[in-house]
Short mmCIF file of C-alpha atoms in Angstrom, two decimals:
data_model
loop_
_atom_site.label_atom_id
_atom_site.label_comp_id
_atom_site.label_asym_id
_atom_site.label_seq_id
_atom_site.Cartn_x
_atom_site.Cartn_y
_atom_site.Cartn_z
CA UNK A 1 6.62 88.82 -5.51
CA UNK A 2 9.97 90.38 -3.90
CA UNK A 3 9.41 93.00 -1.36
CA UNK A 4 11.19 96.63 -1.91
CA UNK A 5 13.71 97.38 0.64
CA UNK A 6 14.92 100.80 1.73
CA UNK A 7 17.82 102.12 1.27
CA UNK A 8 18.41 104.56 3.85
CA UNK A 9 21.07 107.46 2.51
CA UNK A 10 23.25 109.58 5.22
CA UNK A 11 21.86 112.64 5.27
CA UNK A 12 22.76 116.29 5.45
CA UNK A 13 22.13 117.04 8.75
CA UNK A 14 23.12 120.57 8.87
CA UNK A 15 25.86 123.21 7.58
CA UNK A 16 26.73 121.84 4.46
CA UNK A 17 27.56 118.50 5.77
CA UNK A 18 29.59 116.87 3.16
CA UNK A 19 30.78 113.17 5.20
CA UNK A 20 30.87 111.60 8.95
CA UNK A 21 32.78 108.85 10.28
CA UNK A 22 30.57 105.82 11.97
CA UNK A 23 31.28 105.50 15.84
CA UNK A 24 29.13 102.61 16.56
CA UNK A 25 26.43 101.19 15.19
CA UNK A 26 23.04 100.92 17.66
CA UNK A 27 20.92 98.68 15.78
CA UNK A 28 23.09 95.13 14.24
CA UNK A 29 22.40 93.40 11.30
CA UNK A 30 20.20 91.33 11.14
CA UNK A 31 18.27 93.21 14.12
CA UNK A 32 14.66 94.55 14.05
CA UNK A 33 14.32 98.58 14.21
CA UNK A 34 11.29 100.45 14.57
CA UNK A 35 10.89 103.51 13.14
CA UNK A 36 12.84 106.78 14.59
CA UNK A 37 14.58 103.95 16.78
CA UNK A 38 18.27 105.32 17.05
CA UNK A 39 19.76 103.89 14.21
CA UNK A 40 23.78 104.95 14.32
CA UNK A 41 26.05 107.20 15.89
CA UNK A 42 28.60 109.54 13.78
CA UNK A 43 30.57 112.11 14.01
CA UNK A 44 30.87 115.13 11.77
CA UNK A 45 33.68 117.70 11.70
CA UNK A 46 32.03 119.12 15.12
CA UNK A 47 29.04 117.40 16.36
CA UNK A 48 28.63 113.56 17.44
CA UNK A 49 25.10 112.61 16.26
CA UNK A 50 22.32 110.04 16.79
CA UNK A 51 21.02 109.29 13.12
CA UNK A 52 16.85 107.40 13.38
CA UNK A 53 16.28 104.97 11.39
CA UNK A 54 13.00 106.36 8.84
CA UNK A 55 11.37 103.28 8.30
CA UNK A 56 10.52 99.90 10.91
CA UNK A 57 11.91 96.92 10.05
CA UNK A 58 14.76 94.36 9.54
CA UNK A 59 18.52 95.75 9.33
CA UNK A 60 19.76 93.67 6.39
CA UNK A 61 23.31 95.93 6.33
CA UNK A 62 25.41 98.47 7.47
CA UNK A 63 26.83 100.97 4.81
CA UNK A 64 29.74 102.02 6.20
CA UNK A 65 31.72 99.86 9.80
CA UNK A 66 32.62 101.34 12.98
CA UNK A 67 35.60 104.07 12.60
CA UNK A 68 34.63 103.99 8.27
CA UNK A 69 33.98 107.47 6.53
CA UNK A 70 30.98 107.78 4.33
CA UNK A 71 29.76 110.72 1.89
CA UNK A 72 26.45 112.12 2.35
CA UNK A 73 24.11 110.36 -0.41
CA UNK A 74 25.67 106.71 0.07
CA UNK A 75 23.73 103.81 1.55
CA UNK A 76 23.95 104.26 5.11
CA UNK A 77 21.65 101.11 5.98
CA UNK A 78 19.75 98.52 3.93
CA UNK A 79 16.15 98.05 5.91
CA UNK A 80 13.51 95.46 4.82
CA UNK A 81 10.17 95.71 6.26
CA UNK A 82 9.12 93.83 8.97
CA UNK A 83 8.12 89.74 7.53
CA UNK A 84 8.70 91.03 4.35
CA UNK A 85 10.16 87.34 2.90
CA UNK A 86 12.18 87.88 -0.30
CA UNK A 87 13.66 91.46 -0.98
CA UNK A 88 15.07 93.30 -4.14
CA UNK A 89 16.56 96.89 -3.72
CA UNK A 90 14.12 99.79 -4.28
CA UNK A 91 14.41 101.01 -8.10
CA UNK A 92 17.72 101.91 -9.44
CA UNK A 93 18.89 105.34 -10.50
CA UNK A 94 19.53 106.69 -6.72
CA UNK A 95 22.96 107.31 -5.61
CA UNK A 96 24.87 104.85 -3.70
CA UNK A 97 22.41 101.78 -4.49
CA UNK A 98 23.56 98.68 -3.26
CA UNK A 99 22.03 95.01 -3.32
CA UNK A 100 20.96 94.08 0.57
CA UNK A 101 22.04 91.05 2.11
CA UNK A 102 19.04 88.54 3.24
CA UNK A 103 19.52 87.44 6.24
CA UNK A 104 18.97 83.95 7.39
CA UNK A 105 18.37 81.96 11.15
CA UNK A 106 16.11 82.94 14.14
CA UNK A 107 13.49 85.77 14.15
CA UNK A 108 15.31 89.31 14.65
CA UNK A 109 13.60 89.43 18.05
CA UNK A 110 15.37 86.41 19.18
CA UNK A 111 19.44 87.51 17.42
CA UNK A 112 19.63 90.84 19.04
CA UNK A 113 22.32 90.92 21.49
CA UNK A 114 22.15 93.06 24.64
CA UNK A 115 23.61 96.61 24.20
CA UNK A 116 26.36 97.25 27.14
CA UNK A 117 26.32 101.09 27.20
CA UNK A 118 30.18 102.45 27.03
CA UNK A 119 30.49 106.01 28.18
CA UNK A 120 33.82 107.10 25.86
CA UNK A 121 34.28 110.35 23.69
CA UNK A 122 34.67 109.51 19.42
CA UNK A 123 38.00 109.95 20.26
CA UNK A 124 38.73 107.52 22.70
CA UNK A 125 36.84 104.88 21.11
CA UNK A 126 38.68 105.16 17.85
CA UNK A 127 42.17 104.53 20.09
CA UNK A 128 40.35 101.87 21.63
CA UNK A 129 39.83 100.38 17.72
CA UNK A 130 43.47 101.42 17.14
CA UNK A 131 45.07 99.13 20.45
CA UNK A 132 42.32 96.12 20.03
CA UNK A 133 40.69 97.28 23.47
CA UNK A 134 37.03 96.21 24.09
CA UNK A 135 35.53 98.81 25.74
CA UNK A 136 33.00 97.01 27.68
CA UNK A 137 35.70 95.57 29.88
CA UNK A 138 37.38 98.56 30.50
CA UNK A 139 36.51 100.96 33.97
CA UNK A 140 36.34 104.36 33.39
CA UNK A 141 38.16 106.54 36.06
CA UNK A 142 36.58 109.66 34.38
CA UNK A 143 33.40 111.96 35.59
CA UNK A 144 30.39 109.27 36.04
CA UNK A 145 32.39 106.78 34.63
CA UNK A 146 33.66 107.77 31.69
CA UNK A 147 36.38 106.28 29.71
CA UNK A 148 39.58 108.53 29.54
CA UNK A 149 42.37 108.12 26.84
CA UNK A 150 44.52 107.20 29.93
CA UNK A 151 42.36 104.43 30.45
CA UNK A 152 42.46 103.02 27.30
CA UNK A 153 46.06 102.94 26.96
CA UNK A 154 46.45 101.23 30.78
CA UNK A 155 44.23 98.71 29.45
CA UNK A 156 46.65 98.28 25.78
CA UNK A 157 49.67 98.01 28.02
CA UNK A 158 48.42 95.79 30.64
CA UNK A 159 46.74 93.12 28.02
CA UNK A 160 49.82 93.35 25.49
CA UNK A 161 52.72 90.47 25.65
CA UNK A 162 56.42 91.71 26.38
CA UNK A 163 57.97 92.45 23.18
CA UNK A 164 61.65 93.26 21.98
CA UNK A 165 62.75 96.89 21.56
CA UNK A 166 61.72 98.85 18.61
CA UNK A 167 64.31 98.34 16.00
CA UNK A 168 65.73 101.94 14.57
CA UNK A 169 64.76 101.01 11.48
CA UNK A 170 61.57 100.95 12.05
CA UNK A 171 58.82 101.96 9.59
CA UNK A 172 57.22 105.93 10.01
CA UNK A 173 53.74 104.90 10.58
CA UNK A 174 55.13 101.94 13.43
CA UNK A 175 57.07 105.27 15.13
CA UNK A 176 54.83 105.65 18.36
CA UNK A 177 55.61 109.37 18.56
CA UNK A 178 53.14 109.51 15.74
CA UNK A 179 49.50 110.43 16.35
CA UNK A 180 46.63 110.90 13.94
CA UNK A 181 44.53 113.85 14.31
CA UNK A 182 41.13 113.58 15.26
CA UNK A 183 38.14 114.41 12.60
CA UNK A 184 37.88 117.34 15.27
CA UNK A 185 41.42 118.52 15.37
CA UNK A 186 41.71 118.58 11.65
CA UNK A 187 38.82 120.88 11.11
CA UNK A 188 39.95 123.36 13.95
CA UNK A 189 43.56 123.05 11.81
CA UNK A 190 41.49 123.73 8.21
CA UNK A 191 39.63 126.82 9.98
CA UNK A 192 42.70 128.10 11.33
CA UNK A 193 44.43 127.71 8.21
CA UNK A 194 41.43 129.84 6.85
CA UNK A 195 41.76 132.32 8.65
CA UNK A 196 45.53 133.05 9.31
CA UNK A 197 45.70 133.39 5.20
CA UNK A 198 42.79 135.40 4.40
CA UNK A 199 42.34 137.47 7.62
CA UNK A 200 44.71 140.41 7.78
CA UNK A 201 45.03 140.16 12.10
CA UNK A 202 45.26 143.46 13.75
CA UNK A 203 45.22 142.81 18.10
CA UNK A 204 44.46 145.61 20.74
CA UNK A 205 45.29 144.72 24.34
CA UNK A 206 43.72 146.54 27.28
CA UNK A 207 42.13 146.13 30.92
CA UNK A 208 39.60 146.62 32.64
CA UNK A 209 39.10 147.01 36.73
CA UNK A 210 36.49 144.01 37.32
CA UNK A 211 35.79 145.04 40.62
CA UNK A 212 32.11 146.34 40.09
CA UNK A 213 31.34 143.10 37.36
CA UNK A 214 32.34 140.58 40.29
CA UNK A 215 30.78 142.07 42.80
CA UNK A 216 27.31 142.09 40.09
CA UNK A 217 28.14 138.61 39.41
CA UNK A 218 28.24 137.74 43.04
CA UNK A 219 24.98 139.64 43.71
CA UNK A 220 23.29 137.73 41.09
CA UNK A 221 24.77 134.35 41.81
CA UNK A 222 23.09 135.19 45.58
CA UNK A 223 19.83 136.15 44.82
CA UNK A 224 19.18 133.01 42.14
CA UNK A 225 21.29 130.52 43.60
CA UNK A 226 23.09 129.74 40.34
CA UNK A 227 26.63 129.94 39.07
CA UNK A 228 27.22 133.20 37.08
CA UNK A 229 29.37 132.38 34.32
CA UNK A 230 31.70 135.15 33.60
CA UNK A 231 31.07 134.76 29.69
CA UNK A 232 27.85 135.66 30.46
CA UNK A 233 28.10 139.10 31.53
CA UNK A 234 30.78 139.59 29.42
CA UNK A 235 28.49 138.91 25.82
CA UNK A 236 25.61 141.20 27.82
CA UNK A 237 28.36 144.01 27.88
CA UNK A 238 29.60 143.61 24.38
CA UNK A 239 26.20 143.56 23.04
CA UNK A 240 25.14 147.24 23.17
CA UNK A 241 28.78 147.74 21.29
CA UNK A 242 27.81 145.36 18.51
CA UNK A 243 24.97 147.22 18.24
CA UNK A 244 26.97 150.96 18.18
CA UNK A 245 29.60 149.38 15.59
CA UNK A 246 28.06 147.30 13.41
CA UNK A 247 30.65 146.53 11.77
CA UNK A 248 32.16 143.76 14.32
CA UNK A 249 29.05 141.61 13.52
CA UNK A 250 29.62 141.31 10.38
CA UNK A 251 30.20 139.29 7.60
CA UNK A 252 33.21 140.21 4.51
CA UNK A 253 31.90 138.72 0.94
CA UNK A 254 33.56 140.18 -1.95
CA UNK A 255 33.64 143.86 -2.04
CA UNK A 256 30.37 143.81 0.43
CA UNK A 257 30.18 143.77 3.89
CA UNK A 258 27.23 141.70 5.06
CA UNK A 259 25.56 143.12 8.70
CA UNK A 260 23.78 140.62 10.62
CA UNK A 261 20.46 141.69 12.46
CA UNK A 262 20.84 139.03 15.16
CA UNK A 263 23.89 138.76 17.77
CA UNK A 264 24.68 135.03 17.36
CA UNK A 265 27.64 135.25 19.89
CA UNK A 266 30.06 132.14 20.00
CA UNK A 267 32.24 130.80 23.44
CA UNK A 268 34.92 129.05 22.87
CA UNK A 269 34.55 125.92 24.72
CA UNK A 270 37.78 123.80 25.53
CA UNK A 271 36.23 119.91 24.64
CA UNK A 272 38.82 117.21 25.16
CA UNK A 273 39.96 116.36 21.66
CA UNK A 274 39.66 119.90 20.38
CA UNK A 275 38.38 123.35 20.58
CA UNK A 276 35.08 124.51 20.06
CA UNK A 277 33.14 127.34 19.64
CA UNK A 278 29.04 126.90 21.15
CA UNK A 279 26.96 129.62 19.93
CA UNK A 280 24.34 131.10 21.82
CA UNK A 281 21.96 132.86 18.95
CA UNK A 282 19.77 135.76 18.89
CA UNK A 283 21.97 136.46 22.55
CA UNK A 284 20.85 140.25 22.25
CA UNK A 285 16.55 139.01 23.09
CA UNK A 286 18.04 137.27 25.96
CA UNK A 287 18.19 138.33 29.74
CA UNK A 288 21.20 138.21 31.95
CA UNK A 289 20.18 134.91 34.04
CA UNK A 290 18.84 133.56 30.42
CA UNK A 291 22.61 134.25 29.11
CA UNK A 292 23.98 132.37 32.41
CA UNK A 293 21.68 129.62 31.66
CA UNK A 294 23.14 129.39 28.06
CA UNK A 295 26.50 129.95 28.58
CA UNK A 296 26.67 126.99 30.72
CA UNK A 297 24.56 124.83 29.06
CA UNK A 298 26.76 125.11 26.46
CA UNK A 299 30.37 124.82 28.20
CA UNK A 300 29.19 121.36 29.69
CA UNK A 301 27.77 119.96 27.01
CA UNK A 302 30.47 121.26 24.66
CA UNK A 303 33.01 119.45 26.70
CA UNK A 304 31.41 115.56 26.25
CA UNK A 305 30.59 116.71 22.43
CA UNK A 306 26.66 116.13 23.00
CA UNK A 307 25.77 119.67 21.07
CA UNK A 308 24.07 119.68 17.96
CA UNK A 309 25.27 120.87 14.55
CA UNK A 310 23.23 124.08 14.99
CA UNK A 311 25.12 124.98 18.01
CA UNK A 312 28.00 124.77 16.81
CA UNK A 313 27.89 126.89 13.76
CA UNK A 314 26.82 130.54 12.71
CA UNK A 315 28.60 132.83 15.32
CA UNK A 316 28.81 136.36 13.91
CA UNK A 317 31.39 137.59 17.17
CA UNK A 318 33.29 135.24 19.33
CA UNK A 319 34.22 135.74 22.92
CA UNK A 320 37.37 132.95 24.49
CA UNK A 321 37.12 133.17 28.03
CA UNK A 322 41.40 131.95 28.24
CA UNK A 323 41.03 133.28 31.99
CA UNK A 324 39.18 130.26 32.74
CA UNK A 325 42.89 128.45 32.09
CA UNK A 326 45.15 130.81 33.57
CA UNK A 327 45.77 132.75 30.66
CA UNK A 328 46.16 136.56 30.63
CA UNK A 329 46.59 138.81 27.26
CA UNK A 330 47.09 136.82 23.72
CA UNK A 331 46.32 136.81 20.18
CA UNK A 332 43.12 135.17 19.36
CA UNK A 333 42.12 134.71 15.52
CA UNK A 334 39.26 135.55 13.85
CA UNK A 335 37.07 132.74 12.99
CA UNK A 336 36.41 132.26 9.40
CA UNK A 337 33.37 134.51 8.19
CA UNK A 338 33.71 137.07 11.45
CA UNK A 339 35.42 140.44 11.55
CA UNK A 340 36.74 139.97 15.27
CA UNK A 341 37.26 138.20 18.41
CA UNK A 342 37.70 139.11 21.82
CA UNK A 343 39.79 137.45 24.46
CA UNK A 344 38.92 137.70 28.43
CA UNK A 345 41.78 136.39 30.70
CA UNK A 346 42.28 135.72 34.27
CA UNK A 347 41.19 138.57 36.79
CA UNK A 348 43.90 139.09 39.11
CA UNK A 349 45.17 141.94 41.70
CA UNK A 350 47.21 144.49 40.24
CA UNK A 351 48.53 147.71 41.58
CA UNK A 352 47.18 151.19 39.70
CA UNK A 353 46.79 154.33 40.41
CA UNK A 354 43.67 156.28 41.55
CA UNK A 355 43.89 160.08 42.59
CA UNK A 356 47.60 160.17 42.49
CA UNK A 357 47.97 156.75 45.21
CA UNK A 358 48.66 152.96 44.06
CA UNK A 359 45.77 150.70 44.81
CA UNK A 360 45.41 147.14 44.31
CA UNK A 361 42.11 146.41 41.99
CA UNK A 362 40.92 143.24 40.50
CA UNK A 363 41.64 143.58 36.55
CA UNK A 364 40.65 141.69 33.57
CA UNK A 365 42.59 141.75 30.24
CA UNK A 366 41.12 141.88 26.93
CA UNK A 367 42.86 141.30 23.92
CA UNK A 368 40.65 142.13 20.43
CA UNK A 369 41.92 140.73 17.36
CA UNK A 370 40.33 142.61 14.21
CA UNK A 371 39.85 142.11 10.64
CA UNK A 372 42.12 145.45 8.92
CA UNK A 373 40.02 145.49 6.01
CA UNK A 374 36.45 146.25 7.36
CA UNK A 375 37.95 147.67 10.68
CA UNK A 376 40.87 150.39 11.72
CA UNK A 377 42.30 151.31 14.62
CA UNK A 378 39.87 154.38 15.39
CA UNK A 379 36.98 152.35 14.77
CA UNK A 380 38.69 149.22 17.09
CA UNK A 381 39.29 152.15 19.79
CA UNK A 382 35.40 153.54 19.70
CA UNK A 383 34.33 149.69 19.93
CA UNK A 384 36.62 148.56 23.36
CA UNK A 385 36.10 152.00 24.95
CA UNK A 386 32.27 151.06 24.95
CA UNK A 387 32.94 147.81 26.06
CA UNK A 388 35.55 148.28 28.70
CA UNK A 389 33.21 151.15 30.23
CA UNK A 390 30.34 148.90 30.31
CA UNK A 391 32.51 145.99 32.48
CA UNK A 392 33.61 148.58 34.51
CA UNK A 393 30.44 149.44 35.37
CA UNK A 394 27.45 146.60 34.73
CA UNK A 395 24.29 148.87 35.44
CA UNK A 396 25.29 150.42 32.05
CA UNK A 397 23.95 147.25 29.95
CA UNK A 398 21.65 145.50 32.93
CA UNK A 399 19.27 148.48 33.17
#
């Protein structure tokens, strides 16, 4: 009697997940898995995640190959159980069914090929596919030896034959100015998109002399020996004004304005194929060194694209921190589902005047973009004069 095989579907794993692109697969065909053994690695429109396998046994197939797109509810894997001889699929009628491949030769344990671990973003692997570069022969020049785009394309050049000029006539898609977007880039673009069109963008510049928030964040960076990150005190001091003016953590749906209870605040986190936006949840139960601890949890692991789907999604106000790259005022936009955004730049020296004499102070600038059709001007003006007082002076949100 045949045995029933599973067929493993991809799954939603979070936020309305509707399709992910395979980076590498962990487990061959062919291979023995045991259960909640890493299975597969793929990337959705923000996250990079390890996928388990649910059952022990034999990989008989892959659903999808390295770089493919699959839809959630296809056949991600084929999986016989362990010894299990002759195999049939399970019984028809669920999506994506597919008959396995039996596999033939040496006992799993003896086919499975040592895994050399490659430390390369999604991104860089897929140009690595794109230039016919092996990976595990490549030296990463990156932090702990990662694998930069740069050296992928050293290795391209440096293993590819000298070849004639390209022709004029070349074809569009041979044209090496061309670049694909990443799965990453092209949901930042679809969000922006979004929100430039349905967001009527209203931006307030001000700033704000820093000089009591660095000398706090110096104080506190002292007396726990940890690095302060500037986003942190920043969400602490927005927080009581989210609270005030509801309305800038808030929701637009129809003709009702949904307030949320919680302060899911979101940083905008500058990862190496793309921007994203980490969200620290629930940010107004959390104490200032608990904020620090967040803030940079997220940044770092934001940047190598090892957060979760749930970390990446659900902000209801964002702060960018473009001071951290030398930028000063701008015009953020409003990600979709928010009513505002707020900007930080770079704290620098600037002359003002106190008491009728110019003095030099450290100032930040702040530049709130606003959804016009839940907030006005008066209402923007009550919200940053709350916000800019309690920068200006910290003990106002730390007592």
């Amino acid at each position: 009697m045949g045995t029933v095989v599973t067929e493993f579907l991809l799954p939603d794993i979070g936020d309305g997940l509707t399709e992910a692109e395979v980076v590498r697969w962990l487990v061959p065909e062919g291979a023995q898995v045991d259960r909640d053994e890493p299975l597969v690695e793929v990337e959705t429109d923000k996250a990079v995640v390890v996928i388990p396998s649910p059952v022990a046994g034999i990989v008989l197939r892959h659903g999808a190959g390295q770089g493919e797109t699959m839809s959630v509810g296809t056949v991600l894997a084929v999986i016989a159980p362990p010894g299990g001889g002759n195999t049939h699929p399970s019984p028809p009628g669920r999506p994506g069914a597919a008959e396995p491949r039996p596999t033939h030769g040496p006992p799993a344990s003896e086919t499975r090929e040592p895994t050399v671990e490659v430390k390369a973003l999604p991104v860089v692997r897929r140009l690595a596919r794109q230039r016919g570069v092996d990976l595990t022969t490549v030296t990463g020049s990156g932090p702990g030896g990662r694998i930069t785009r740069h050296d992928v394309l050293a290795a391209a050049q440096a293993a590819a034959p000298p070849t004639a000029p390209r022709k004029p006539e070349s074809l569009p898609d041979e044209d090496p100015r061309r670049r694909p977007l990443t799965k990453l880039q092209r949901t930042v673009a679809a969000n922006m998109t979004r929100s430039w069109s349905e967001i009527p963008h209203v931006t307030t510049f001000d700033e704000v002399d820093a000089t009591r928030l660095l000398g706090v964040r110096r104080a506190l960076a002292e007396r726990h020996g940890a690095t302060i990150q500037v986003d942190a005190l920043v969400i602490a001091a927005i927080i009581p004004a989210l609270r005030r003016y509801p309305e800038f953590n808030a929701t637009l749906e129809g003709d009702s304005l949904v307030v949320h209870a919680a302060c899911h605040m979101g940083v905008a986190i500058n990862a190496a194929d793309g921007l994203l936006v980490g969200v620290v949840r629930s940010a107004e139960e959390m104490s200032i060194m608990q904020l620090a601890e967040a803030t940079a949890r997220l940044a770092e692991q934001g940047k190598t694209r090892r957060l979760g789907v749930g970390e990446l999604t659900g902000q209801t106000f964002t702060v960018s921190n473009i001071g951290a790259l030398g930028g000063g005022l701008g015009t953020p936009i409003i990600p979709p589902d928010n009513t505002a955004i707020l900007a930080v730049g770079r704290v620098a020296d600037r002359p003002v005047v106190e008491g009728g004499e110019v003095v030099v102070r450290p100032l930040m600038p702040l530049s709130l973009s606003f959804d016009h059709r839940v907030i006005d001007g008066a209402l923007s003006r009550l919200f940053m004069d709350m916000v800019i007082e309690n920068l200006s002076e910290p003990a106002l949100f730390l007592a």
